[in-house]
mmCIF file of C-alpha atoms and ligand atoms in Angstrom:
data_model
loop_
_atom_site.group_PDB
_atom_site.id
_atom_site.type_symbol
_atom_site.label_atom_id
_atom_site.label_comp_id
_atom_site.label_asym_id
_atom_site.label_seq_id
_atom_site.Cartn_x
_atom_site.Cartn_y
_atom_site.Cartn_z
ATOM 1 C CA MET A 1 16.567 5.306 10.484
ATOM 2 C CA PHE A 2 13.830 5.636 7.860
ATOM 3 C CA ASN A 3 15.427 8.792 6.500
ATOM 4 C CA ASN A 4 18.126 6.480 5.142
ATOM 5 C CA LEU A 5 15.656 4.840 2.794
ATOM 6 C CA THR A 6 15.660 5.576 -0.903
ATOM 7 C CA PRO A 7 12.586 4.834 -3.025
ATOM 8 C CA PRO A 8 12.541 1.274 -4.380
ATOM 9 C CA PRO A 9 12.724 0.810 -8.155
ATOM 10 C CA PRO A 10 9.257 0.794 -9.755
ATOM 11 C CA ASP A 11 7.900 -2.634 -10.728
ATOM 12 C CA ALA A 12 7.192 -2.573 -14.464
ATOM 13 C CA ILE A 13 3.936 -4.523 -14.152
ATOM 14 C CA LEU A 14 2.519 -2.824 -11.066
ATOM 15 C CA LYS A 15 3.256 0.570 -12.606
ATOM 16 C CA VAL A 16 1.045 -0.277 -15.599
ATOM 17 C CA MET A 17 -1.705 -1.541 -13.249
ATOM 18 C CA GLN A 18 -1.704 1.816 -11.479
ATOM 19 C CA GLN A 19 -1.597 3.886 -14.672
ATOM 20 C CA PHE A 20 -4.584 1.919 -15.970
ATOM 21 C CA ARG A 21 -6.573 2.490 -12.768
ATOM 22 C CA ASP A 22 -5.836 6.211 -12.916
ATOM 23 C CA ASP A 23 -7.017 6.573 -16.540
ATOM 24 C CA PRO A 24 -10.617 7.890 -16.637
ATOM 25 C CA ARG A 25 -11.257 6.876 -20.294
ATOM 26 C CA SER A 26 -14.001 4.270 -20.595
ATOM 27 C CA ASP A 27 -12.557 2.645 -23.718
ATOM 28 C CA LYS A 28 -9.094 1.964 -22.232
ATOM 29 C CA VAL A 29 -7.845 -1.618 -22.649
ATOM 30 C CA ASP A 30 -5.788 -3.359 -19.939
ATOM 31 C CA LEU A 31 -3.228 -5.606 -21.628
ATOM 32 C CA GLY A 32 -0.824 -5.369 -18.687
ATOM 33 C CA VAL A 33 -0.917 -7.553 -15.593
ATOM 34 C CA GLY A 34 -1.218 -11.286 -16.237
ATOM 35 C CA VAL A 35 -4.738 -12.128 -15.142
ATOM 36 C CA TYR A 36 -7.351 -14.015 -17.129
ATOM 37 C CA ARG A 37 -10.508 -12.136 -18.110
ATOM 38 C CA ASP A 38 -13.711 -13.525 -19.582
ATOM 39 C CA ALA A 39 -15.792 -12.100 -22.424
ATOM 40 C CA THR A 40 -17.284 -9.492 -20.069
ATOM 41 C CA GLY A 41 -13.848 -8.371 -18.900
ATOM 42 C CA VAL A 42 -14.173 -9.984 -15.479
ATOM 43 C CA THR A 43 -11.662 -12.258 -13.724
ATOM 44 C CA PRO A 44 -14.209 -14.831 -12.572
ATOM 45 C CA VAL A 45 -14.207 -17.123 -9.557
ATOM 46 C CA MET A 46 -14.197 -20.574 -11.194
ATOM 47 C CA ARG A 47 -17.276 -22.714 -10.574
ATOM 48 C CA ALA A 48 -15.119 -25.545 -9.230
ATOM 49 C CA VAL A 49 -13.584 -23.080 -6.756
ATOM 50 C CA LYS A 50 -17.040 -21.941 -5.632
ATOM 51 C CA ALA A 51 -18.029 -25.586 -5.113
ATOM 52 C CA ALA A 52 -14.880 -26.318 -3.112
ATOM 53 C CA GLU A 53 -15.339 -23.190 -1.017
ATOM 54 C CA ALA A 54 -18.966 -24.103 -0.287
ATOM 55 C CA HIS A 55 -17.760 -27.554 0.780
ATOM 56 C CA LEU A 56 -15.142 -26.005 3.072
ATOM 57 C CA VAL A 57 -17.648 -23.621 4.661
ATOM 58 C CA ALA A 58 -19.912 -26.573 5.377
ATOM 59 C CA THR A 59 -17.283 -28.979 6.672
ATOM 60 C CA GLN A 60 -14.225 -27.116 7.964
ATOM 61 C CA ASP A 61 -14.319 -27.094 11.758
ATOM 62 C CA SER A 62 -11.066 -25.348 12.622
ATOM 63 C CA LYS A 63 -8.832 -22.557 11.430
ATOM 64 C CA GLY A 64 -6.010 -23.715 13.669
ATOM 65 C CA TYR A 65 -2.446 -23.735 12.356
ATOM 66 C CA VAL A 66 -1.550 -26.534 9.953
ATOM 67 C CA ALA A 67 2.224 -27.013 9.629
ATOM 68 C CA MET A 68 5.234 -24.900 8.712
ATOM 69 C CA ALA A 69 5.420 -26.488 5.257
ATOM 70 C CA GLY A 70 1.637 -26.415 4.844
ATOM 71 C CA ASP A 71 -0.729 -29.329 4.389
ATOM 72 C CA THR A 72 0.841 -32.588 3.157
ATOM 73 C CA ALA A 73 -2.364 -33.341 1.211
ATOM 74 C CA PHE A 74 -1.721 -30.131 -0.772
ATOM 75 C CA HIS A 75 1.860 -31.262 -1.437
ATOM 76 C CA SER A 76 0.677 -34.626 -2.765
ATOM 77 C CA ALA A 77 -2.080 -33.129 -4.907
ATOM 78 C CA MET A 78 0.233 -30.536 -6.443
ATOM 79 C CA ALA A 79 3.083 -33.027 -6.910
ATOM 80 C CA ALA A 80 0.673 -35.259 -8.851
ATOM 81 C CA LEU A 81 -0.585 -32.327 -10.933
ATOM 82 C CA VAL A 82 2.863 -30.995 -11.761
ATOM 83 C CA LEU A 83 5.036 -34.112 -11.820
ATOM 84 C CA GLY A 84 2.394 -36.572 -13.009
ATOM 85 C CA GLY A 85 3.894 -39.494 -11.090
ATOM 86 C CA VAL A 86 7.213 -39.588 -12.975
ATOM 87 C CA VAL A 87 9.182 -39.668 -9.695
ATOM 88 C CA GLY A 88 8.333 -41.388 -6.418
ATOM 89 C CA ALA A 89 7.360 -39.558 -3.219
ATOM 90 C CA GLU A 90 10.690 -40.590 -1.652
ATOM 91 C CA ARG A 91 12.386 -38.109 -3.998
ATOM 92 C CA ILE A 92 10.044 -35.140 -3.433
ATOM 93 C CA ALA A 93 10.326 -32.441 -0.761
ATOM 94 C CA ALA A 94 7.580 -29.797 -0.836
ATOM 95 C CA ALA A 95 6.347 -26.732 1.008
ATOM 96 C CA ALA A 96 3.379 -24.452 0.478
ATOM 97 C CA ALA A 97 4.244 -20.813 -0.166
ATOM 98 C CA THR A 98 2.505 -17.474 -0.512
ATOM 99 C CA GLY A 99 1.661 -17.769 -4.199
ATOM 100 C CA GLY A 100 4.005 -18.509 -7.071
ATOM 101 C CA THR A 101 6.037 -15.435 -6.126
ATOM 102 C CA GLY A 102 6.556 -16.711 -2.592
ATOM 103 C CA ALA A 103 7.474 -20.109 -4.032
ATOM 104 C CA VAL A 104 10.196 -18.580 -6.203
ATOM 105 C CA ARG A 105 11.465 -16.515 -3.276
ATOM 106 C CA GLN A 106 11.591 -19.483 -0.906
ATOM 107 C CA ALA A 107 13.313 -21.601 -3.550
ATOM 108 C CA MET A 108 15.916 -18.836 -3.941
ATOM 109 C CA GLU A 109 16.395 -18.841 -0.156
ATOM 110 C CA LEU A 110 16.897 -22.596 -0.275
ATOM 111 C CA ILE A 111 19.526 -22.255 -3.007
ATOM 112 C CA HIS A 112 21.310 -19.613 -0.965
ATOM 113 C CA THR A 113 21.191 -21.752 2.177
ATOM 114 C CA ALA A 114 22.490 -24.831 0.347
ATOM 115 C CA ASN A 115 25.119 -23.108 -1.788
ATOM 116 C CA PRO A 116 25.581 -19.328 -1.442
ATOM 117 C CA GLN A 117 28.098 -19.427 -4.307
ATOM 118 C CA ALA A 118 25.545 -20.775 -6.768
ATOM 119 C CA ARG A 119 24.627 -18.330 -9.473
ATOM 120 C CA VAL A 120 21.125 -18.314 -10.894
ATOM 121 C CA TRP A 121 20.882 -18.027 -14.683
ATOM 122 C CA ILE A 122 17.797 -16.146 -15.807
ATOM 123 C CA SER A 123 16.360 -15.821 -19.329
ATOM 124 C CA GLN A 124 16.402 -12.443 -21.051
ATOM 125 C CA PRO A 125 13.720 -11.300 -21.044
ATOM 126 C CA THR A 126 11.907 -12.785 -18.086
ATOM 127 C CA TRP A 127 9.192 -11.937 -15.569
ATOM 128 C CA PRO A 128 10.633 -8.712 -14.071
ATOM 129 C CA ASN A 129 10.381 -10.081 -10.536
ATOM 130 C CA HIS A 130 12.732 -13.044 -11.100
ATOM 131 C CA PRO A 131 15.999 -11.098 -10.753
ATOM 132 C CA ALA A 132 14.586 -9.149 -7.796
ATOM 133 C CA LEU A 133 13.706 -12.387 -5.986
ATOM 134 C CA ALA A 134 17.190 -13.815 -6.567
ATOM 135 C CA GLU A 135 18.767 -10.614 -5.267
ATOM 136 C CA ALA A 136 16.481 -10.497 -2.240
ATOM 137 C CA ALA A 137 17.794 -13.934 -1.288
ATOM 138 C CA GLY A 138 21.364 -12.704 -1.635
ATOM 139 C CA LEU A 139 22.087 -14.642 -4.806
ATOM 140 C CA GLU A 140 24.125 -13.551 -7.762
ATOM 141 C CA TRP A 141 22.326 -13.973 -11.058
ATOM 142 C CA ARG A 142 23.375 -13.993 -14.689
ATOM 143 C CA PRO A 143 21.309 -13.424 -17.827
ATOM 144 C CA TYR A 144 21.092 -15.846 -20.737
ATOM 145 C CA ARG A 145 19.768 -14.951 -24.163
ATOM 146 C CA TYR A 146 16.389 -16.495 -24.874
ATOM 147 C CA TYR A 147 14.191 -14.669 -27.349
ATOM 148 C CA ASP A 148 14.732 -14.178 -31.035
ATOM 149 C CA ALA A 149 12.600 -11.124 -31.780
ATOM 150 C CA GLU A 150 13.116 -11.519 -35.541
ATOM 151 C CA ASN A 151 11.136 -14.731 -35.756
ATOM 152 C CA GLY A 152 9.278 -14.709 -32.423
ATOM 153 C CA GLY A 153 10.983 -17.933 -31.358
ATOM 154 C CA ILE A 154 13.874 -19.002 -29.163
ATOM 155 C CA ASP A 155 17.472 -17.933 -29.709
ATOM 156 C CA ARG A 156 18.838 -21.437 -29.156
ATOM 157 C CA ALA A 157 22.399 -20.674 -30.192
ATOM 158 C CA GLY A 158 22.571 -17.547 -28.005
ATOM 159 C CA MET A 159 21.087 -19.390 -25.061
ATOM 160 C CA MET A 160 23.521 -22.291 -25.229
ATOM 161 C CA ALA A 161 26.478 -19.964 -25.760
ATOM 162 C CA ASP A 162 25.551 -17.993 -22.627
ATOM 163 C CA LEU A 163 24.809 -21.057 -20.513
ATOM 164 C CA ASP A 164 28.202 -22.398 -21.463
ATOM 165 C CA GLY A 165 29.521 -19.929 -18.877
ATOM 166 C CA ALA A 166 27.676 -21.703 -16.018
ATOM 167 C CA ARG A 167 29.735 -23.521 -13.378
ATOM 168 C CA GLU A 168 28.889 -26.869 -11.838
ATOM 169 C CA GLY A 169 26.277 -26.301 -9.107
ATOM 170 C CA ASP A 170 24.797 -23.206 -10.743
ATOM 171 C CA VAL A 171 21.021 -23.067 -11.087
ATOM 172 C CA ILE A 172 19.281 -22.536 -14.420
ATOM 173 C CA LEU A 173 15.853 -20.913 -14.105
ATOM 174 C CA LEU A 174 13.505 -22.119 -16.853
ATOM 175 C CA HIS A 175 9.858 -21.304 -17.558
ATOM 176 C CA GLY A 176 7.917 -24.575 -17.606
ATOM 177 C CA CYS A 177 5.420 -23.303 -20.185
ATOM 178 C CA CYS A 178 3.847 -20.095 -21.493
ATOM 179 C CA HIS A 179 7.096 -18.140 -21.161
ATOM 180 C CA ASN A 180 6.533 -14.791 -19.446
ATOM 181 C CA PRO A 181 6.820 -12.336 -21.260
ATOM 182 C CA THR A 182 7.478 -13.848 -24.709
ATOM 183 C CA GLY A 183 5.054 -16.772 -25.127
ATOM 184 C CA ALA A 184 7.905 -18.607 -26.908
ATOM 185 C CA ASP A 185 8.186 -22.117 -25.456
ATOM 186 C CA PHE A 186 10.655 -24.968 -25.764
ATOM 187 C CA THR A 187 9.779 -27.909 -27.991
ATOM 188 C CA GLU A 188 10.051 -31.494 -26.786
ATOM 189 C CA SER A 189 13.440 -31.811 -28.437
ATOM 190 C CA ASP A 190 14.639 -28.561 -26.813
ATOM 191 C CA TRP A 191 13.784 -30.037 -23.408
ATOM 192 C CA ALA A 192 15.716 -33.200 -24.263
ATOM 193 C CA ASP A 193 18.726 -31.125 -25.365
ATOM 194 C CA ILE A 194 18.550 -28.997 -22.213
ATOM 195 C CA ALA A 195 18.322 -32.085 -19.998
ATOM 196 C CA ALA A 196 21.395 -33.584 -21.662
ATOM 197 C CA PHE A 197 23.312 -30.314 -21.275
ATOM 198 C CA LEU A 198 22.387 -29.887 -17.605
ATOM 199 C CA GLU A 199 23.311 -33.482 -16.880
ATOM 200 C CA ARG A 200 26.662 -33.206 -18.621
ATOM 201 C CA ARG A 201 27.538 -29.972 -16.826
ATOM 202 C CA GLY A 202 26.207 -30.751 -13.341
ATOM 203 C CA LEU A 203 23.758 -27.827 -13.395
ATOM 204 C CA ILE A 204 20.519 -27.706 -11.442
ATOM 205 C CA PRO A 205 17.298 -26.791 -13.218
ATOM 206 C CA PHE A 206 14.735 -24.636 -11.444
ATOM 207 C CA VAL A 207 11.433 -24.630 -13.311
ATOM 208 C CA ASP A 208 8.895 -21.891 -12.662
ATOM 209 C CA ILE A 209 5.553 -23.248 -13.869
ATOM 210 C CA ALA A 210 3.064 -20.494 -13.085
ATOM 211 C CA TYR A 211 0.786 -21.024 -16.104
ATOM 212 C CA GLN A 212 0.274 -24.796 -16.240
ATOM 213 C CA GLY A 213 -2.823 -25.482 -18.352
ATOM 214 C CA PHE A 214 -2.779 -22.237 -20.338
ATOM 215 C CA GLY A 215 -0.635 -23.578 -23.187
ATOM 216 C CA ASP A 216 -1.722 -26.974 -24.503
ATOM 217 C CA GLY A 217 -3.201 -28.606 -21.367
ATOM 218 C CA VAL A 218 -2.115 -29.503 -17.832
ATOM 219 C CA ASP A 219 -0.128 -32.591 -18.830
ATOM 220 C CA ALA A 220 1.281 -31.260 -22.100
ATOM 221 C CA ASP A 221 2.443 -28.071 -20.361
ATOM 222 C CA ALA A 222 4.352 -30.053 -17.728
ATOM 223 C CA ALA A 223 5.953 -32.516 -20.176
ATOM 224 C CA GLY A 224 9.310 -30.715 -20.316
ATOM 225 C CA LEU A 225 9.526 -30.389 -16.533
ATOM 226 C CA ARG A 226 8.620 -34.080 -16.157
ATOM 227 C CA HIS A 227 11.340 -35.017 -18.622
ATOM 228 C CA LEU A 228 13.902 -33.206 -16.458
ATOM 229 C CA ALA A 229 12.533 -34.817 -13.275
ATOM 230 C CA ALA A 230 12.737 -38.306 -14.726
ATOM 231 C CA ARG A 231 16.221 -37.860 -16.132
ATOM 232 C CA LEU A 232 18.167 -35.691 -13.700
ATOM 233 C CA PRO A 233 19.036 -36.300 -10.055
ATOM 234 C CA ARG A 234 17.878 -32.863 -8.903
ATOM 235 C CA LEU A 235 15.244 -30.358 -9.923
ATOM 236 C CA MET A 236 13.601 -27.387 -8.219
ATOM 237 C CA ILE A 237 10.051 -26.331 -9.020
ATOM 238 C CA ALA A 238 7.909 -23.285 -8.229
ATOM 239 C CA GLY A 239 4.220 -23.926 -8.877
ATOM 240 C CA SER A 240 1.213 -21.671 -8.573
ATOM 241 C CA ALA A 241 -2.556 -22.020 -8.425
ATOM 242 C CA ALA A 242 -3.074 -18.295 -9.082
ATOM 243 C CA LYS A 243 -3.762 -18.558 -12.797
ATOM 244 C CA ASN A 244 -5.020 -22.082 -13.468
ATOM 245 C CA PHE A 245 -7.397 -22.055 -10.465
ATOM 246 C CA GLY A 246 -8.056 -18.300 -10.697
ATOM 247 C CA LEU A 247 -6.951 -17.957 -7.054
ATOM 248 C CA TYR A 248 -4.774 -14.895 -7.584
ATOM 249 C CA ARG A 249 -5.341 -13.099 -4.295
ATOM 250 C CA GLU A 250 -5.416 -16.254 -2.178
ATOM 251 C CA ARG A 251 -1.674 -16.757 -2.757
ATOM 252 C CA ALA A 252 -1.667 -20.522 -3.241
ATOM 253 C CA GLY A 253 1.785 -21.613 -4.333
ATOM 254 C CA ILE A 254 4.195 -24.449 -3.734
ATOM 255 C CA TYR A 255 7.879 -25.074 -4.095
ATOM 256 C CA MET A 256 9.216 -28.538 -4.562
ATOM 257 C CA VAL A 257 12.584 -30.186 -4.763
ATOM 258 C CA VAL A 258 13.183 -33.458 -6.567
ATOM 259 C CA CYS A 259 16.369 -35.014 -5.199
ATOM 260 C CA PRO A 260 17.954 -38.356 -4.326
ATOM 261 C CA PRO A 261 16.077 -40.087 -1.438
ATOM 262 C CA ALA A 262 19.080 -39.648 0.875
ATOM 263 C CA GLU A 263 18.805 -35.847 0.574
ATOM 264 C CA ARG A 264 15.043 -35.632 0.853
ATOM 265 C CA ASP A 265 14.367 -35.487 4.614
ATOM 266 C CA THR A 266 16.930 -32.793 5.396
ATOM 267 C CA THR A 267 15.763 -30.766 2.397
ATOM 268 C CA GLN A 268 12.166 -31.081 3.600
ATOM 269 C CA ALA A 269 13.132 -29.970 7.109
ATOM 270 C CA MET A 270 15.068 -26.991 5.751
ATOM 271 C CA MET A 271 12.140 -25.919 3.557
ATOM 272 C CA ALA A 272 9.830 -25.986 6.584
ATOM 273 C CA TRP A 273 12.359 -23.973 8.559
ATOM 274 C CA LEU A 274 12.680 -21.388 5.777
ATOM 275 C CA ASN A 275 8.894 -20.965 5.866
ATOM 276 C CA ARG A 276 9.055 -20.546 9.623
ATOM 277 C CA SER A 277 11.609 -17.770 9.314
ATOM 278 C CA SER A 278 9.581 -15.851 6.734
ATOM 279 C CA THR A 279 5.803 -16.347 6.888
ATOM 280 C CA GLY A 280 5.625 -18.680 9.877
ATOM 281 C CA PHE A 281 2.831 -20.754 8.410
ATOM 282 C CA PRO A 282 1.902 -20.434 4.732
ATOM 283 C CA PRO A 283 -1.632 -19.331 3.770
ATOM 284 C CA ASP A 284 -4.038 -22.243 3.755
ATOM 285 C CA HIS A 285 -7.373 -21.284 2.201
ATOM 286 C CA GLY A 286 -6.374 -21.330 -1.471
ATOM 287 C CA ALA A 287 -4.229 -24.429 -0.972
ATOM 288 C CA ARG A 288 -7.165 -26.223 0.667
ATOM 289 C CA VAL A 289 -9.479 -25.238 -2.178
ATOM 290 C CA VAL A 290 -6.993 -26.702 -4.668
ATOM 291 C CA THR A 291 -6.616 -29.906 -2.636
ATOM 292 C CA THR A 292 -10.395 -30.268 -2.372
ATOM 293 C CA ILE A 293 -10.811 -29.912 -6.128
ATOM 294 C CA LEU A 294 -7.962 -32.214 -7.109
ATOM 295 C CA ASN A 295 -9.131 -34.960 -4.720
ATOM 296 C CA ASP A 296 -12.777 -34.909 -5.827
ATOM 297 C CA PRO A 297 -13.288 -36.489 -9.273
ATOM 298 C CA MET A 298 -16.377 -34.392 -10.097
ATOM 299 C CA MET A 299 -14.870 -31.085 -9.017
ATOM 300 C CA LYS A 300 -11.666 -31.963 -10.833
ATOM 301 C CA ASP A 301 -13.525 -32.664 -14.073
ATOM 302 C CA GLN A 302 -15.369 -29.400 -13.729
ATOM 303 C CA TRP A 303 -12.112 -27.536 -13.115
ATOM 304 C CA LEU A 304 -10.374 -29.146 -16.096
ATOM 305 C CA GLN A 305 -13.311 -28.200 -18.289
ATOM 306 C CA GLU A 306 -13.289 -24.585 -17.122
ATOM 307 C CA LEU A 307 -9.531 -24.403 -17.595
ATOM 308 C CA ALA A 308 -9.933 -25.789 -21.118
ATOM 309 C CA GLU A 309 -12.516 -23.057 -21.810
ATOM 310 C CA MET A 310 -10.112 -20.364 -20.583
ATOM 311 C CA ARG A 311 -7.291 -21.803 -22.689
ATOM 312 C CA ALA A 312 -9.507 -21.960 -25.763
ATOM 313 C CA ARG A 313 -10.603 -18.381 -25.230
ATOM 314 C CA VAL A 314 -7.024 -17.090 -24.992
ATOM 315 C CA ASN A 315 -6.006 -19.111 -28.061
ATOM 316 C CA GLY A 316 -9.011 -17.796 -29.979
ATOM 317 C CA LEU A 317 -8.110 -14.199 -29.094
ATOM 318 C CA ARG A 318 -4.515 -14.835 -30.160
ATOM 319 C CA ALA A 319 -5.640 -16.113 -33.530
ATOM 320 C CA ALA A 320 -8.098 -13.217 -33.946
ATOM 321 C CA LEU A 321 -5.415 -10.650 -33.123
ATOM 322 C CA ALA A 322 -2.918 -12.280 -35.509
ATOM 323 C CA THR A 323 -5.542 -12.175 -38.294
ATOM 324 C CA ALA A 324 -6.495 -8.552 -37.547
ATOM 325 C CA LEU A 325 -2.832 -7.511 -37.552
ATOM 326 C CA ARG A 326 -2.222 -9.299 -40.837
ATOM 327 C CA LYS A 327 -5.079 -7.271 -42.307
ATOM 328 C CA GLU A 328 -3.921 -3.976 -40.758
ATOM 329 C CA THR A 329 -0.260 -4.321 -41.713
ATOM 330 C CA GLY A 330 -0.662 -6.260 -44.952
ATOM 331 C CA SER A 331 2.207 -8.429 -43.729
ATOM 332 C CA ASP A 332 3.107 -11.346 -41.505
ATOM 333 C CA ARG A 333 5.167 -9.129 -39.228
ATOM 334 C CA PHE A 334 3.126 -10.222 -36.173
ATOM 335 C CA GLY A 335 2.474 -13.754 -37.441
ATOM 336 C CA PHE A 336 4.442 -15.165 -34.480
ATOM 337 C CA LEU A 337 1.509 -14.281 -32.209
ATOM 338 C CA GLY A 338 -0.477 -17.227 -33.512
ATOM 339 C CA ALA A 339 2.245 -19.767 -32.701
ATOM 340 C CA GLN A 340 3.084 -18.594 -29.189
ATOM 341 C CA LYS A 341 1.576 -20.002 -25.993
ATOM 342 C CA GLY A 342 -0.171 -18.752 -22.906
ATOM 343 C CA MET A 343 -1.277 -15.316 -21.830
ATOM 344 C CA PHE A 344 1.677 -13.316 -23.086
ATOM 345 C CA SER A 345 3.426 -12.226 -26.227
ATOM 346 C CA LEU A 346 6.146 -9.682 -26.661
ATOM 347 C CA LEU A 347 5.393 -7.177 -29.404
ATOM 348 C CA GLY A 348 8.521 -5.082 -28.952
ATOM 349 C CA GLY A 349 8.504 -1.293 -29.045
ATOM 350 C CA THR A 350 10.468 1.514 -27.440
ATOM 351 C CA ASP A 351 9.357 3.200 -24.236
ATOM 352 C CA ALA A 352 8.085 6.101 -26.370
ATOM 353 C CA GLN A 353 5.995 3.749 -28.514
ATOM 354 C CA ILE A 354 4.499 1.994 -25.475
ATOM 355 C CA ALA A 355 3.694 5.441 -24.020
ATOM 356 C CA ARG A 356 2.057 6.471 -27.303
ATOM 357 C CA LEU A 357 -0.091 3.336 -27.333
ATOM 358 C CA ARG A 358 -1.200 4.247 -23.832
ATOM 359 C CA GLU A 359 -1.736 7.961 -24.310
ATOM 360 C CA GLU A 360 -3.208 8.083 -27.826
ATOM 361 C CA PHE A 361 -4.989 4.752 -28.018
ATOM 362 C CA GLY A 362 -5.694 3.826 -24.377
ATOM 363 C CA LEU A 363 -3.804 0.535 -24.812
ATOM 364 C CA TYR A 364 -1.871 -0.529 -21.721
ATOM 365 C CA LEU A 365 1.086 -2.844 -22.386
ATOM 366 C CA VAL A 366 4.059 -3.529 -20.114
ATOM 367 C CA GLY A 367 7.405 -1.966 -21.145
ATOM 368 C CA GLY A 368 9.094 -3.851 -23.978
ATOM 369 C CA GLY A 369 5.665 -4.520 -25.435
ATOM 370 C CA ARG A 370 4.452 -7.415 -23.295
ATOM 371 C CA MET A 371 0.790 -7.940 -24.040
ATOM 372 C CA ASN A 372 -1.627 -9.937 -21.924
ATOM 373 C CA ILE A 373 -3.700 -11.588 -24.663
ATOM 374 C CA ALA A 374 -6.363 -12.463 -22.061
ATOM 375 C CA GLY A 375 -6.974 -8.728 -21.618
ATOM 376 C CA LEU A 376 -8.459 -8.556 -25.138
ATOM 377 C CA LYS A 377 -12.161 -8.903 -25.846
ATOM 378 C CA GLU A 378 -13.780 -9.987 -29.068
ATOM 379 C CA ASP A 379 -14.934 -6.399 -29.625
ATOM 380 C CA THR A 380 -11.580 -4.751 -28.848
ATOM 381 C CA VAL A 381 -9.381 -6.922 -31.084
ATOM 382 C CA ASP A 382 -9.754 -4.739 -34.186
ATOM 383 C CA ARG A 383 -9.140 -1.493 -32.320
ATOM 384 C CA VAL A 384 -6.090 -2.917 -30.563
ATOM 385 C CA ALA A 385 -4.728 -4.237 -33.875
ATOM 386 C CA ALA A 386 -5.224 -0.828 -35.491
ATOM 387 C CA GLY A 387 -3.339 0.931 -32.688
ATOM 388 C CA ILE A 388 -0.490 -1.554 -32.750
ATOM 389 C CA ALA A 389 -0.202 -1.322 -36.513
ATOM 390 C CA ARG A 390 -0.078 2.473 -36.362
ATOM 391 C CA VAL A 391 2.519 2.684 -33.602
ATOM 392 C CA LEU A 392 4.677 -0.442 -33.797
ATOM 393 C CA ASN A 393 4.653 -1.333 -37.463
ATOM 394 C CA ASP A 394 7.437 0.913 -38.651
HETATM 395 C C1 LMR B 401 2.366 -11.000 -14.350
HETATM 396 O O1 LMR B 401 3.435 -11.362 -14.832
HETATM 397 O O2 LMR B 401 1.718 -10.044 -14.807
HETATM 398 C C2 LMR B 401 1.794 -11.734 -13.173
HETATM 399 O O3 LMR B 401 2.587 -12.830 -12.868
HETATM 400 C C3 LMR B 401 1.489 -10.876 -12.009
HETATM 401 C C4 LMR B 401 2.701 -10.491 -11.248
HETATM 402 O O4 LMR B 401 2.770 -10.793 -10.050
HETATM 403 O O5 LMR B 401 3.595 -9.850 -11.801
#
């Protein structure tokens, strides 16, 4: 049986992770996988997380199973964080998942269970795993134009022209904030236009919000999603605590459905069942850490402050890189970097150019030129800018 297997396609991000690990040079710079790093290059355990974990060690008296959909206290805490109270609990179904990736996968399974004919529309470019997760759930997906590489913003006309091909009941996958890989986000008026379009056409939004808090703040970053939730009858959400709580390996994610109250209980039951038929019970530790922090005013304040520090650091590095590139190129060619949001920006570049950055300069970017800004350090900005200017500024 196993001799029938063919090797799976390489994952663009994991490939860069491996290449970086295999590189013996001490001055190599990892601008690949989307993890936050501090000024010493470390992905730290947040102090609020340490406090919550210490509390759990002291007080937790069982590791028994929780529930197929995870802990309802986690659902409530995450619903409040993401939705900010714009819809009542009677409209929210939720289930914990194995990280943001598991949340997207389970949401895709739910779409397939509810309507196998639904097509999922995915931005081009997007996080490389999105199409794979749709396919794994047996769903057909279609691309829509999103990025305007000329000005580093959104190709609104191209996007609307492509989405015009969606049929009633199709699902439109949107990035809630800090678009991965471009860093180009919708404005408030874009969200209003999108909501009106989805409403008119009977389309269902599915918002992946993996980077809440890395753009302008936890509430500002969820404003577009909340607008959709308040205005439309149905919305799907995949949330993650990997980045904003620094809980990457704990796999703390959640998927939620906002729907009419009459649809809520069956949706909730189906989400629990879908968990049962994949992971059985979702992981609990990271989810419990998040719940502990969000329900304790002092820990929550501490967490918000640390998140604000991380956001400020990434924004500072963005600005520093934009300035260094302006100096290196004598132009505003990379000026868009300063205006974009979150960990990522897309610098462009052919496969050969990305390979040259890696081989000659020790700079590791994902194919297409996705750069993790949080992988920079104050003392690598100038060297990275020089390499980029030499290789990409033609
Ligand atoms: C990324 O985009 O680099 C992260 O979301 C990590 C991942 O799972 O791909």
